[in-house]
Amino acid sequence: MVSIKDIAKQAGVSISTVSYALNGSRKVTQETTAKILAIAKELNYIPNAAARTLKKRETKIAGVYLTNYSGAFYGELQQGMLDQLAHHRYELIVCSGKESHRFLPEGMIDGAIILDAHFSNEELLSYADRGHKLVVLDRELQHENITQVLLDNKTGAKLVVDHAAELGHRKLYIVTGPTGSFDSSQRLQQALLTAEKNGIECSVIQGDFNKASGEQAGRKIIEEYSGPVAAFCLNDEMAIGMYNALSGTAYKVGKHVHIIGFDNIEVAQYTHPRLTTIDYSKREWGAAGAEQLIKLIKKESSSHKKVGVTLSEGESLCRL
């Protein structure tokens, strides 16, 4: 592998001069810099990223940890992160799985955005104690090196249940996300509280934030059906799965089973009847997370953020 020693020898300059030139320092004349860059290109010189990281103590790379990459939700979220990081000349790597957790303590990334239930609070706090910078999108943690950028799940759940009550619904199924999901827990807690205040009878069905669990919940509702009922799926993937379960049966969405989702993913706009759901900008959520991470890395003032939500009314939830 070609090193800066090889470039220095061919250019007839010192190693430090080559280093300054490759890093764009004004300590080297434009003429000498141009000569060194030309030789580096000729020799196919590739900078040693590990050595650069040791010297500068930065990689200019941020990580985002996700439980999985499936579903339509993650694309917009990651794009928001990418756009914001690019403004600061940072790049993003997407991580999943236990082995990638070592990227933080080994200094392979400068900080991380967390939306991954596989991290325990204790593990994240241990990294923060060692000075690693973290933004969490899926839990509440208090530490000077951790900033929370959370979705306003409770407001979203309250909007859904209040709207169902206004339309005359008094029986509600709630299809949850996976056990341990912060978002699911927050939505469920608020939905049950709001339902109680509105005199709505609730039944909870365990889901998994995917279409298959939505289909399974739909089949269960059909088996137990005794009259018009509302079903609040705590994400749109499960709501679409429930549409699939009812398709081809005598039970119609918006007439027999009134379906509500959460996330307003793009495909939800093409459901028929159109899905009533909770809307927010996934891109803005990702951008906000990235912005706060950069502030932490640069030791600037960082603050907890809450991403606002609104109710997007469709025809899948109708008046009784």
PDB file of C-alpha atoms in Angstrom:
ATOM      1  CA  MET A   1       0.000   0.000   0.000  1.00  0.00           C
ATOM      2  CA  VAL A   2       1.284   3.423  -0.940  1.00  0.00           C
ATOM      3  CA  SER A   3       2.066   5.654   2.064  1.00  0.00           C
ATOM      4  CA  ILE A   4       2.767   9.365   2.463  1.00  0.00           C
ATOM      5  CA  LYS A   5       6.442   8.405   2.772  1.00  0.00           C
ATOM      6  CA  ASP A   6       6.364   7.232  -0.840  1.00  0.00           C
ATOM      7  CA  ILE A   7       4.735  10.477  -1.957  1.00  0.00           C
ATOM      8  CA  ALA A   8       7.268  12.566   0.015  1.00  0.00           C
ATOM      9  CA  LYS A   9      10.190  10.677  -1.521  1.00  0.00           C
ATOM     10  CA  GLN A  10       8.957  11.161  -5.092  1.00  0.00           C
ATOM     11  CA  ALA A  11       8.025  14.818  -4.478  1.00  0.00           C
ATOM     12  CA  GLY A  12      11.310  15.589  -2.735  1.00  0.00           C
ATOM     13  CA  VAL A  13       9.588  17.075   0.315  1.00  0.00           C
ATOM     14  CA  SER A  14       9.131  16.130   3.955  1.00  0.00           C
ATOM     15  CA  ILE A  15       6.432  13.782   5.226  1.00  0.00           C
ATOM     16  CA  SER A  16       4.860  16.643   7.200  1.00  0.00           C
ATOM     17  CA  THR A  17       4.608  18.732   4.028  1.00  0.00           C
ATOM     18  CA  VAL A  18       2.765  15.910   2.297  1.00  0.00           C
ATOM     19  CA  SER A  19       0.429  15.567   5.291  1.00  0.00           C
ATOM     20  CA  TYR A  20      -0.348  19.292   5.278  1.00  0.00           C
ATOM     21  CA  ALA A  21      -0.979  19.269   1.528  1.00  0.00           C
ATOM     22  CA  LEU A  22      -3.298  16.256   1.619  1.00  0.00           C
ATOM     23  CA  ASN A  23      -5.334  17.901   4.393  1.00  0.00           C
ATOM     24  CA  GLY A  24      -5.660  21.220   2.545  1.00  0.00           C
ATOM     25  CA  SER A  25      -3.456  23.244   4.905  1.00  0.00           C
ATOM     26  CA  ARG A  26      -2.443  26.759   3.870  1.00  0.00           C
ATOM     27  CA  LYS A  27       1.036  26.096   5.275  1.00  0.00           C
ATOM     28  CA  VAL A  28       1.926  24.637   1.875  1.00  0.00           C
ATOM     29  CA  THR A  29       2.010  26.718  -1.314  1.00  0.00           C
ATOM     30  CA  GLN A  30      -0.579  26.057  -4.006  1.00  0.00           C
ATOM     31  CA  GLU A  31       2.165  24.972  -6.402  1.00  0.00           C
ATOM     32  CA  THR A  32       3.594  22.403  -3.975  1.00  0.00           C
ATOM     33  CA  THR A  33       0.114  21.179  -3.011  1.00  0.00           C
ATOM     34  CA  ALA A  34      -0.795  20.654  -6.674  1.00  0.00           C
ATOM     35  CA  LYS A  35       2.436  18.708  -7.228  1.00  0.00           C
ATOM     36  CA  ILE A  36       1.819  16.478  -4.208  1.00  0.00           C
ATOM     37  CA  LEU A  37      -1.806  15.805  -5.154  1.00  0.00           C
ATOM     38  CA  ALA A  38      -0.775  14.876  -8.684  1.00  0.00           C
ATOM     39  CA  ILE A  39       1.804  12.392  -7.366  1.00  0.00           C
ATOM     40  CA  ALA A  40      -0.725  10.958  -4.890  1.00  0.00           C
ATOM     41  CA  LYS A  41      -3.166  10.395  -7.759  1.00  0.00           C
ATOM     42  CA  GLU A  42      -0.456   8.843  -9.937  1.00  0.00           C
ATOM     43  CA  LEU A  43       0.497   6.410  -7.156  1.00  0.00           C
ATOM     44  CA  ASN A  44      -3.187   5.590  -6.395  1.00  0.00           C
ATOM     45  CA  TYR A  45      -2.729   6.743  -2.823  1.00  0.00           C
ATOM     46  CA  ILE A  46      -5.626   5.878  -0.489  1.00  0.00           C
ATOM     47  CA  PRO A  47      -5.691   7.636   2.931  1.00  0.00           C
ATOM     48  CA  ASN A  48      -5.505   5.365   5.959  1.00  0.00           C
ATOM     49  CA  ALA A  49      -8.837   6.055   7.652  1.00  0.00           C
ATOM     50  CA  ALA A  50      -7.834   4.332  10.884  1.00  0.00           C
ATOM     51  CA  ALA A  51      -4.686   6.432  11.225  1.00  0.00           C
ATOM     52  CA  ARG A  52      -6.605   9.619  10.463  1.00  0.00           C
ATOM     53  CA  THR A  53      -9.187   8.729  13.101  1.00  0.00           C
ATOM     54  CA  LEU A  54      -6.491   8.186  15.733  1.00  0.00           C
ATOM     55  CA  LYS A  55      -4.917  11.549  14.961  1.00  0.00           C
ATOM     56  CA  LYS A  56      -8.075  13.661  14.699  1.00  0.00           C
ATOM     57  CA  ARG A  57     -10.219  11.574  17.072  1.00  0.00           C
ATOM     58  CA  GLU A  58     -13.093  11.732  14.614  1.00  0.00           C
ATOM     59  CA  THR A  59     -14.392   9.667  11.714  1.00  0.00           C
ATOM     60  CA  LYS A  60     -16.970  12.098  10.243  1.00  0.00           C
ATOM     61  CA  ILE A  61     -19.353   9.111  10.305  1.00  0.00           C
ATOM     62  CA  ALA A  62     -22.568   8.790  12.315  1.00  0.00           C
ATOM     63  CA  GLY A  63     -24.412   5.544  12.884  1.00  0.00           C
ATOM     64  CA  VAL A  64     -28.115   4.825  13.060  1.00  0.00           C
ATOM     65  CA  TYR A  65     -29.156   1.630  14.813  1.00  0.00           C
ATOM     66  CA  LEU A  66     -32.461   0.106  13.687  1.00  0.00           C
ATOM     67  CA  THR A  67     -34.272  -2.969  14.971  1.00  0.00           C
ATOM     68  CA  ASN A  68     -34.827  -3.939  11.326  1.00  0.00           C
ATOM     69  CA  TYR A  69     -35.056  -2.329   7.896  1.00  0.00           C
ATOM     70  CA  SER A  70     -38.347  -3.837   6.749  1.00  0.00           C
ATOM     71  CA  GLY A  71     -41.454  -1.846   5.899  1.00  0.00           C
ATOM     72  CA  ALA A  72     -42.056   1.493   4.221  1.00  0.00           C
ATOM     73  CA  PHE A  73     -41.359   3.526   7.359  1.00  0.00           C
ATOM     74  CA  TYR A  74     -37.552   3.663   7.396  1.00  0.00           C
ATOM     75  CA  GLY A  75     -36.717   5.172   3.989  1.00  0.00           C
ATOM     76  CA  GLU A  76     -38.012   8.681   4.741  1.00  0.00           C
ATOM     77  CA  LEU A  77     -36.542   8.605   8.252  1.00  0.00           C
ATOM     78  CA  GLN A  78     -33.060   7.759   6.945  1.00  0.00           C
ATOM     79  CA  GLN A  79     -33.294  10.336   4.153  1.00  0.00           C
ATOM     80  CA  GLY A  80     -33.927  13.050   6.715  1.00  0.00           C
ATOM     81  CA  MET A  81     -30.814  11.953   8.604  1.00  0.00           C
ATOM     82  CA  LEU A  82     -28.708  11.819   5.436  1.00  0.00           C
ATOM     83  CA  ASP A  83     -29.755  15.298   4.315  1.00  0.00           C
ATOM     84  CA  GLN A  84     -29.034  16.884   7.685  1.00  0.00           C
ATOM     85  CA  LEU A  85     -25.696  15.112   8.163  1.00  0.00           C
ATOM     86  CA  ALA A  86     -24.562  16.107   4.669  1.00  0.00           C
ATOM     87  CA  HIS A  87     -24.798  19.769   5.687  1.00  0.00           C
ATOM     88  CA  HIS A  88     -22.065  19.036   8.207  1.00  0.00           C
ATOM     89  CA  ARG A  89     -20.015  16.825   5.882  1.00  0.00           C
ATOM     90  CA  TYR A  90     -20.935  13.737   7.841  1.00  0.00           C
ATOM     91  CA  GLU A  91     -21.832  10.366   6.403  1.00  0.00           C
ATOM     92  CA  LEU A  92     -24.274   7.786   7.753  1.00  0.00           C
ATOM     93  CA  ILE A  93     -23.981   4.060   8.202  1.00  0.00           C
ATOM     94  CA  VAL A  94     -27.020   1.934   9.058  1.00  0.00           C
ATOM     95  CA  CYS A  95     -26.397  -0.698  11.711  1.00  0.00           C
ATOM     96  CA  SER A  96     -28.357  -3.675  12.967  1.00  0.00           C
ATOM     97  CA  GLY A  97     -27.447  -6.611  15.166  1.00  0.00           C
ATOM     98  CA  LYS A  98     -25.401  -7.105  18.321  1.00  0.00           C
ATOM     99  CA  GLU A  99     -21.985  -7.209  16.634  1.00  0.00           C
ATOM    100  CA  SER A 100     -22.364  -3.664  15.332  1.00  0.00           C
ATOM    101  CA  HIS A 101     -22.713  -2.347  18.895  1.00  0.00           C
ATOM    102  CA  ARG A 102     -18.896  -2.349  19.128  1.00  0.00           C
ATOM    103  CA  PHE A 103     -18.702   0.472  16.573  1.00  0.00           C
ATOM    104  CA  LEU A 104     -19.297   2.940  19.410  1.00  0.00           C
ATOM    105  CA  PRO A 105     -16.695   1.846  21.986  1.00  0.00           C
ATOM    106  CA  GLU A 106     -14.135   1.124  19.257  1.00  0.00           C
ATOM    107  CA  GLY A 107     -14.479   4.666  17.891  1.00  0.00           C
ATOM    108  CA  MET A 108     -15.568   3.620  14.410  1.00  0.00           C
ATOM    109  CA  ILE A 109     -18.365   6.209  14.501  1.00  0.00           C
ATOM    110  CA  ASP A 110     -18.509   9.604  16.219  1.00  0.00           C
ATOM    111  CA  GLY A 111     -21.988   9.080  17.625  1.00  0.00           C
ATOM    112  CA  ALA A 112     -25.222   7.215  17.044  1.00  0.00           C
ATOM    113  CA  ILE A 113     -28.966   7.599  16.612  1.00  0.00           C
ATOM    114  CA  ILE A 114     -30.857   4.789  18.311  1.00  0.00           C
ATOM    115  CA  LEU A 115     -34.162   3.274  17.180  1.00  0.00           C
ATOM    116  CA  ASP A 116     -33.369  -0.264  18.226  1.00  0.00           C
ATOM    117  CA  ALA A 117     -35.060  -2.250  20.994  1.00  0.00           C
ATOM    118  CA  HIS A 118     -32.041  -4.587  21.135  1.00  0.00           C
ATOM    119  CA  PHE A 119     -30.120  -1.940  23.079  1.00  0.00           C
ATOM    120  CA  SER A 120     -30.835  -2.020  26.801  1.00  0.00           C
ATOM    121  CA  ASN A 121     -30.968   1.264  28.689  1.00  0.00           C
ATOM    122  CA  GLU A 122     -28.031   0.085  30.773  1.00  0.00           C
ATOM    123  CA  GLU A 123     -25.852  -0.490  27.715  1.00  0.00           C
ATOM    124  CA  LEU A 124     -26.627   2.949  26.285  1.00  0.00           C
ATOM    125  CA  LEU A 125     -25.969   4.659  29.612  1.00  0.00           C
ATOM    126  CA  SER A 126     -22.632   2.853  29.893  1.00  0.00           C
ATOM    127  CA  TYR A 127     -21.597   4.243  26.496  1.00  0.00           C
ATOM    128  CA  ALA A 128     -22.751   7.720  27.505  1.00  0.00           C
ATOM    129  CA  ASP A 129     -20.738   7.462  30.737  1.00  0.00           C
ATOM    130  CA  ARG A 130     -17.638   6.885  28.574  1.00  0.00           C
ATOM    131  CA  GLY A 131     -18.342  10.039  26.583  1.00  0.00           C
ATOM    132  CA  HIS A 132     -20.084   8.613  23.504  1.00  0.00           C
ATOM    133  CA  LYS A 133     -22.748  10.852  21.978  1.00  0.00           C
ATOM    134  CA  LEU A 134     -26.223   9.391  21.479  1.00  0.00           C
ATOM    135  CA  VAL A 135     -29.640  10.483  20.266  1.00  0.00           C
ATOM    136  CA  VAL A 136     -32.515   8.174  21.210  1.00  0.00           C
ATOM    137  CA  LEU A 137     -35.735   8.018  19.194  1.00  0.00           C
ATOM    138  CA  ASP A 138     -37.307   5.146  21.116  1.00  0.00           C
ATOM    139  CA  ARG A 139     -36.964   5.729  24.854  1.00  0.00           C
ATOM    140  CA  GLU A 140     -36.577   8.294  27.621  1.00  0.00           C
ATOM    141  CA  LEU A 141     -33.055   8.475  29.059  1.00  0.00           C
ATOM    142  CA  GLN A 142     -31.486  11.251  31.106  1.00  0.00           C
ATOM    143  CA  HIS A 143     -27.750  11.838  30.577  1.00  0.00           C
ATOM    144  CA  GLU A 144     -25.624  14.778  29.479  1.00  0.00           C
ATOM    145  CA  ASN A 145     -24.413  12.799  26.445  1.00  0.00           C
ATOM    146  CA  ILE A 146     -27.892  11.629  25.409  1.00  0.00           C
ATOM    147  CA  THR A 147     -30.607  13.667  23.706  1.00  0.00           C
ATOM    148  CA  GLN A 148     -34.175  12.457  23.175  1.00  0.00           C
ATOM    149  CA  VAL A 149     -35.991  13.158  19.901  1.00  0.00           C
ATOM    150  CA  LEU A 150     -39.319  11.443  20.423  1.00  0.00           C
ATOM    151  CA  LEU A 151     -42.547  11.162  18.495  1.00  0.00           C
ATOM    152  CA  ASP A 152     -45.605  12.588  20.268  1.00  0.00           C
ATOM    153  CA  ASN A 153     -47.187   9.157  20.533  1.00  0.00           C
ATOM    154  CA  LYS A 154     -49.637  10.069  23.280  1.00  0.00           C
ATOM    155  CA  THR A 155     -51.152  12.986  21.390  1.00  0.00           C
ATOM    156  CA  GLY A 156     -51.547  10.736  18.341  1.00  0.00           C
ATOM    157  CA  ALA A 157     -53.339   8.020  20.301  1.00  0.00           C
ATOM    158  CA  LYS A 158     -55.596  10.576  21.977  1.00  0.00           C
ATOM    159  CA  LEU A 159     -56.550  12.101  18.610  1.00  0.00           C
ATOM    160  CA  VAL A 160     -57.539   8.672  17.284  1.00  0.00           C
ATOM    161  CA  VAL A 161     -59.674   7.576  20.217  1.00  0.00           C
ATOM    162  CA  ASP A 162     -61.349  10.960  20.680  1.00  0.00           C
ATOM    163  CA  HIS A 163     -62.250  11.003  16.980  1.00  0.00           C
ATOM    164  CA  ALA A 164     -63.670   7.481  17.166  1.00  0.00           C
ATOM    165  CA  ALA A 165     -65.772   8.534  20.169  1.00  0.00           C
ATOM    166  CA  GLU A 166     -67.056  11.615  18.322  1.00  0.00           C
ATOM    167  CA  LEU A 167     -68.233   9.318  15.520  1.00  0.00           C
ATOM    168  CA  GLY A 168     -70.243   7.231  17.979  1.00  0.00           C
ATOM    169  CA  HIS A 169     -67.911   4.227  18.475  1.00  0.00           C
ATOM    170  CA  ARG A 170     -68.134   2.469  21.830  1.00  0.00           C
ATOM    171  CA  LYS A 171     -66.160  -0.690  21.107  1.00  0.00           C
ATOM    172  CA  LEU A 172     -62.486  -0.587  20.140  1.00  0.00           C
ATOM    173  CA  TYR A 173     -59.843  -3.187  19.379  1.00  0.00           C
ATOM    174  CA  ILE A 174     -56.237  -2.031  19.837  1.00  0.00           C
ATOM    175  CA  VAL A 175     -53.556  -3.975  17.963  1.00  0.00           C
ATOM    176  CA  THR A 176     -50.178  -3.377  19.611  1.00  0.00           C
ATOM    177  CA  GLY A 177     -46.602  -3.500  18.422  1.00  0.00           C
ATOM    178  CA  PRO A 178     -43.978  -5.944  19.711  1.00  0.00           C
ATOM    179  CA  THR A 179     -43.390  -6.388  23.420  1.00  0.00           C
ATOM    180  CA  GLY A 180     -40.806  -3.882  24.603  1.00  0.00           C
ATOM    181  CA  SER A 181     -41.546  -1.275  21.923  1.00  0.00           C
ATOM    182  CA  PHE A 182     -41.511   2.212  23.454  1.00  0.00           C
ATOM    183  CA  ASP A 183     -43.770   3.667  20.753  1.00  0.00           C
ATOM    184  CA  SER A 184     -46.304   0.859  21.117  1.00  0.00           C
ATOM    185  CA  SER A 185     -46.332   1.173  24.902  1.00  0.00           C
ATOM    186  CA  GLN A 186     -46.889   4.941  24.766  1.00  0.00           C
ATOM    187  CA  ARG A 187     -49.697   4.665  22.210  1.00  0.00           C
ATOM    188  CA  LEU A 188     -51.427   1.827  24.040  1.00  0.00           C
ATOM    189  CA  GLN A 189     -51.242   3.551  27.412  1.00  0.00           C
ATOM    190  CA  GLN A 190     -52.813   6.749  26.085  1.00  0.00           C
ATOM    191  CA  ALA A 191     -55.415   4.939  23.957  1.00  0.00           C
ATOM    192  CA  LEU A 192     -56.671   2.980  26.970  1.00  0.00           C
ATOM    193  CA  LEU A 193     -56.786   6.108  29.123  1.00  0.00           C
ATOM    194  CA  THR A 194     -58.692   8.105  26.494  1.00  0.00           C
ATOM    195  CA  ALA A 195     -61.062   5.208  25.804  1.00  0.00           C
ATOM    196  CA  GLU A 196     -61.930   4.977  29.506  1.00  0.00           C
ATOM    197  CA  LYS A 197     -62.707   8.711  29.619  1.00  0.00           C
ATOM    198  CA  ASN A 198     -64.986   8.325  26.588  1.00  0.00           C
ATOM    199  CA  GLY A 199     -66.782   5.227  27.861  1.00  0.00           C
ATOM    200  CA  ILE A 200     -65.333   2.991  25.130  1.00  0.00           C
ATOM    201  CA  GLU A 201     -64.918  -0.752  25.725  1.00  0.00           C
ATOM    202  CA  CYS A 202     -61.436  -1.935  24.667  1.00  0.00           C
ATOM    203  CA  SER A 203     -59.925  -5.277  23.692  1.00  0.00           C
ATOM    204  CA  VAL A 204     -56.162  -5.496  23.197  1.00  0.00           C
ATOM    205  CA  ILE A 205     -54.615  -7.807  20.589  1.00  0.00           C
ATOM    206  CA  GLN A 206     -50.861  -8.419  20.613  1.00  0.00           C
ATOM    207  CA  GLY A 207     -49.283  -7.486  17.281  1.00  0.00           C
ATOM    208  CA  ASP A 208     -45.773  -7.093  15.929  1.00  0.00           C
ATOM    209  CA  PHE A 209     -45.789  -3.951  13.736  1.00  0.00           C
ATOM    210  CA  ASN A 210     -45.976  -6.038  10.542  1.00  0.00           C
ATOM    211  CA  LYS A 211     -48.669  -6.989   8.019  1.00  0.00           C
ATOM    212  CA  ALA A 212     -48.848 -10.597   9.169  1.00  0.00           C
ATOM    213  CA  SER A 213     -49.859  -9.622  12.707  1.00  0.00           C
ATOM    214  CA  GLY A 214     -52.437  -7.202  11.278  1.00  0.00           C
ATOM    215  CA  GLU A 215     -53.924 -10.001   9.194  1.00  0.00           C
ATOM    216  CA  GLN A 216     -54.039 -12.260  12.232  1.00  0.00           C
ATOM    217  CA  ALA A 217     -55.769  -9.546  14.277  1.00  0.00           C
ATOM    218  CA  GLY A 218     -58.283  -9.036  11.453  1.00  0.00           C
ATOM    219  CA  ARG A 219     -59.168 -12.715  11.454  1.00  0.00           C
ATOM    220  CA  LYS A 220     -59.657 -12.638  15.232  1.00  0.00           C
ATOM    221  CA  ILE A 221     -62.014  -9.650  14.950  1.00  0.00           C
ATOM    222  CA  ILE A 222     -64.065 -11.490  12.306  1.00  0.00           C
ATOM    223  CA  GLU A 223     -64.313 -14.557  14.561  1.00  0.00           C
ATOM    224  CA  GLU A 224     -65.581 -12.446  17.469  1.00  0.00           C
ATOM    225  CA  TYR A 225     -67.746 -10.112  15.357  1.00  0.00           C
ATOM    226  CA  SER A 226     -71.130  -9.157  16.794  1.00  0.00           C
ATOM    227  CA  GLY A 227     -71.592  -5.680  15.311  1.00  0.00           C
ATOM    228  CA  PRO A 228     -69.713  -2.648  13.968  1.00  0.00           C
ATOM    229  CA  VAL A 229     -66.384  -2.142  15.716  1.00  0.00           C
ATOM    230  CA  ALA A 230     -63.358   0.136  15.463  1.00  0.00           C
ATOM    231  CA  ALA A 231     -59.805  -1.236  15.292  1.00  0.00           C
ATOM    232  CA  PHE A 232     -56.832   0.991  16.157  1.00  0.00           C
ATOM    233  CA  CYS A 233     -53.699  -0.598  14.702  1.00  0.00           C
ATOM    234  CA  LEU A 234     -50.689   1.062  16.312  1.00  0.00           C
ATOM    235  CA  ASN A 235     -48.929   1.323  12.949  1.00  0.00           C
ATOM    236  CA  ASP A 236     -50.017   1.399   9.310  1.00  0.00           C
ATOM    237  CA  GLU A 237     -48.318  -1.872   8.371  1.00  0.00           C
ATOM    238  CA  MET A 238     -50.695  -3.765  10.651  1.00  0.00           C
ATOM    239  CA  ALA A 239     -53.655  -1.714   9.419  1.00  0.00           C
ATOM    240  CA  ILE A 240     -52.878  -2.746   5.840  1.00  0.00           C
ATOM    241  CA  GLY A 241     -52.607  -6.341   7.017  1.00  0.00           C
ATOM    242  CA  MET A 242     -56.090  -6.011   8.482  1.00  0.00           C
ATOM    243  CA  TYR A 243     -57.374  -4.701   5.148  1.00  0.00           C
ATOM    244  CA  ASN A 244     -55.932  -7.852   3.578  1.00  0.00           C
ATOM    245  CA  ALA A 245     -57.701 -10.076   6.128  1.00  0.00           C
ATOM    246  CA  LEU A 246     -61.082  -8.485   5.380  1.00  0.00           C
ATOM    247  CA  SER A 247     -60.594  -8.513   1.618  1.00  0.00           C
ATOM    248  CA  GLY A 248     -62.772 -11.133  -0.026  1.00  0.00           C
ATOM    249  CA  THR A 249     -64.988 -11.570   3.043  1.00  0.00           C
ATOM    250  CA  ALA A 250     -68.451 -10.172   3.746  1.00  0.00           C
ATOM    251  CA  TYR A 251     -66.941  -7.693   6.189  1.00  0.00           C
ATOM    252  CA  LYS A 252     -66.221  -4.244   4.770  1.00  0.00           C
ATOM    253  CA  VAL A 253     -63.737  -1.640   5.981  1.00  0.00           C
ATOM    254  CA  GLY A 254     -65.562   1.479   7.152  1.00  0.00           C
ATOM    255  CA  LYS A 255     -68.868  -0.361   7.518  1.00  0.00           C
ATOM    256  CA  HIS A 256     -68.327  -3.434   9.669  1.00  0.00           C
ATOM    257  CA  VAL A 257     -64.733  -2.907  10.836  1.00  0.00           C
ATOM    258  CA  HIS A 258     -63.534   0.696  11.101  1.00  0.00           C
ATOM    259  CA  ILE A 259     -59.742   0.694  10.816  1.00  0.00           C
ATOM    260  CA  ILE A 260     -57.319   3.360  12.051  1.00  0.00           C
ATOM    261  CA  GLY A 261     -53.535   3.309  11.655  1.00  0.00           C
ATOM    262  CA  PHE A 262     -50.507   5.300  12.772  1.00  0.00           C
ATOM    263  CA  ASP A 263     -47.576   6.651  10.645  1.00  0.00           C
ATOM    264  CA  ASN A 264     -49.282   7.631   7.365  1.00  0.00           C
ATOM    265  CA  ILE A 265     -46.827   5.654   5.247  1.00  0.00           C
ATOM    266  CA  GLU A 266     -47.028   6.291   1.507  1.00  0.00           C
ATOM    267  CA  VAL A 267     -48.907   3.109   0.625  1.00  0.00           C
ATOM    268  CA  ALA A 268     -51.691   4.073   3.067  1.00  0.00           C
ATOM    269  CA  GLN A 269     -52.735   6.802   0.627  1.00  0.00           C
ATOM    270  CA  TYR A 270     -53.746   4.122  -1.894  1.00  0.00           C
ATOM    271  CA  THR A 271     -55.925   2.011   0.380  1.00  0.00           C
ATOM    272  CA  HIS A 272     -59.632   1.831  -0.420  1.00  0.00           C
ATOM    273  CA  PRO A 273     -61.378   3.198   1.478  1.00  0.00           C
ATOM    274  CA  ARG A 274     -58.524   5.534   2.364  1.00  0.00           C
ATOM    275  CA  LEU A 275     -57.054   4.817   5.781  1.00  0.00           C
ATOM    276  CA  THR A 276     -57.596   7.174   8.707  1.00  0.00           C
ATOM    277  CA  THR A 277     -54.199   7.459  10.373  1.00  0.00           C
ATOM    278  CA  ILE A 278     -51.787   9.635  12.336  1.00  0.00           C
ATOM    279  CA  ASP A 279     -49.525  11.753  10.193  1.00  0.00           C
ATOM    280  CA  TYR A 280     -46.092  13.257  10.877  1.00  0.00           C
ATOM    281  CA  SER A 281     -42.967  13.893   8.868  1.00  0.00           C
ATOM    282  CA  LYS A 282     -40.628  10.923   9.046  1.00  0.00           C
ATOM    283  CA  ARG A 283     -38.023  13.000   7.208  1.00  0.00           C
ATOM    284  CA  GLU A 284     -38.228  15.816   9.759  1.00  0.00           C
ATOM    285  CA  TRP A 285     -37.970  13.314  12.611  1.00  0.00           C
ATOM    286  CA  GLY A 286     -34.792  11.859  11.110  1.00  0.00           C
ATOM    287  CA  ALA A 287     -33.376  15.320  10.412  1.00  0.00           C
ATOM    288  CA  ALA A 288     -34.089  16.453  13.975  1.00  0.00           C
ATOM    289  CA  GLY A 289     -32.289  13.404  15.350  1.00  0.00           C
ATOM    290  CA  ALA A 290     -29.265  14.036  13.143  1.00  0.00           C
ATOM    291  CA  GLU A 291     -29.197  17.743  14.030  1.00  0.00           C
ATOM    292  CA  GLN A 292     -29.118  17.026  17.755  1.00  0.00           C
ATOM    293  CA  LEU A 293     -26.410  14.392  17.304  1.00  0.00           C
ATOM    294  CA  ILE A 294     -24.173  16.875  15.472  1.00  0.00           C
ATOM    295  CA  LYS A 295     -24.680  19.354  18.312  1.00  0.00           C
ATOM    296  CA  LEU A 296     -23.651  16.726  20.847  1.00  0.00           C
ATOM    297  CA  ILE A 297     -20.550  15.799  18.831  1.00  0.00           C
ATOM    298  CA  LYS A 298     -19.552  19.463  18.477  1.00  0.00           C
ATOM    299  CA  LYS A 299     -20.219  20.049  22.189  1.00  0.00           C
ATOM    300  CA  GLU A 300     -22.901  22.608  21.384  1.00  0.00           C
ATOM    301  CA  SER A 301     -26.121  23.058  23.348  1.00  0.00           C
ATOM    302  CA  SER A 302     -28.493  20.177  22.563  1.00  0.00           C
ATOM    303  CA  SER A 303     -32.084  19.864  23.730  1.00  0.00           C
ATOM    304  CA  HIS A 304     -34.791  17.202  23.843  1.00  0.00           C
ATOM    305  CA  LYS A 305     -37.282  17.452  20.981  1.00  0.00           C
ATOM    306  CA  LYS A 306     -40.811  16.177  20.424  1.00  0.00           C
ATOM    307  CA  VAL A 307     -42.094  15.576  16.890  1.00  0.00           C
ATOM    308  CA  GLY A 308     -45.675  16.752  16.415  1.00  0.00           C
ATOM    309  CA  VAL A 309     -48.468  14.661  14.885  1.00  0.00           C
ATOM    310  CA  THR A 310     -51.860  15.305  13.264  1.00  0.00           C
ATOM    311  CA  LEU A 311     -54.917  13.210  12.420  1.00  0.00           C
ATOM    312  CA  SER A 312     -55.300  12.395   8.723  1.00  0.00           C
ATOM    313  CA  GLU A 313     -58.958  11.549   8.177  1.00  0.00           C
ATOM    314  CA  GLY A 314     -59.898   8.942   5.616  1.00  0.00           C
ATOM    315  CA  GLU A 315     -63.003   6.871   4.984  1.00  0.00           C
ATOM    316  CA  SER A 316     -61.934   3.780   6.917  1.00  0.00           C
ATOM    317  CA  LEU A 317     -63.377   5.261  10.137  1.00  0.00           C
ATOM    318  CA  CYS A 318     -66.981   6.397   9.715  1.00  0.00           C
ATOM    319  CA  ARG A 319     -69.855   7.594  11.868  1.00  0.00           C
ATOM    320  CA  LEU A 320     -72.097   4.875  13.301  1.00  0.00           C
TER     321      LEU A 320
END
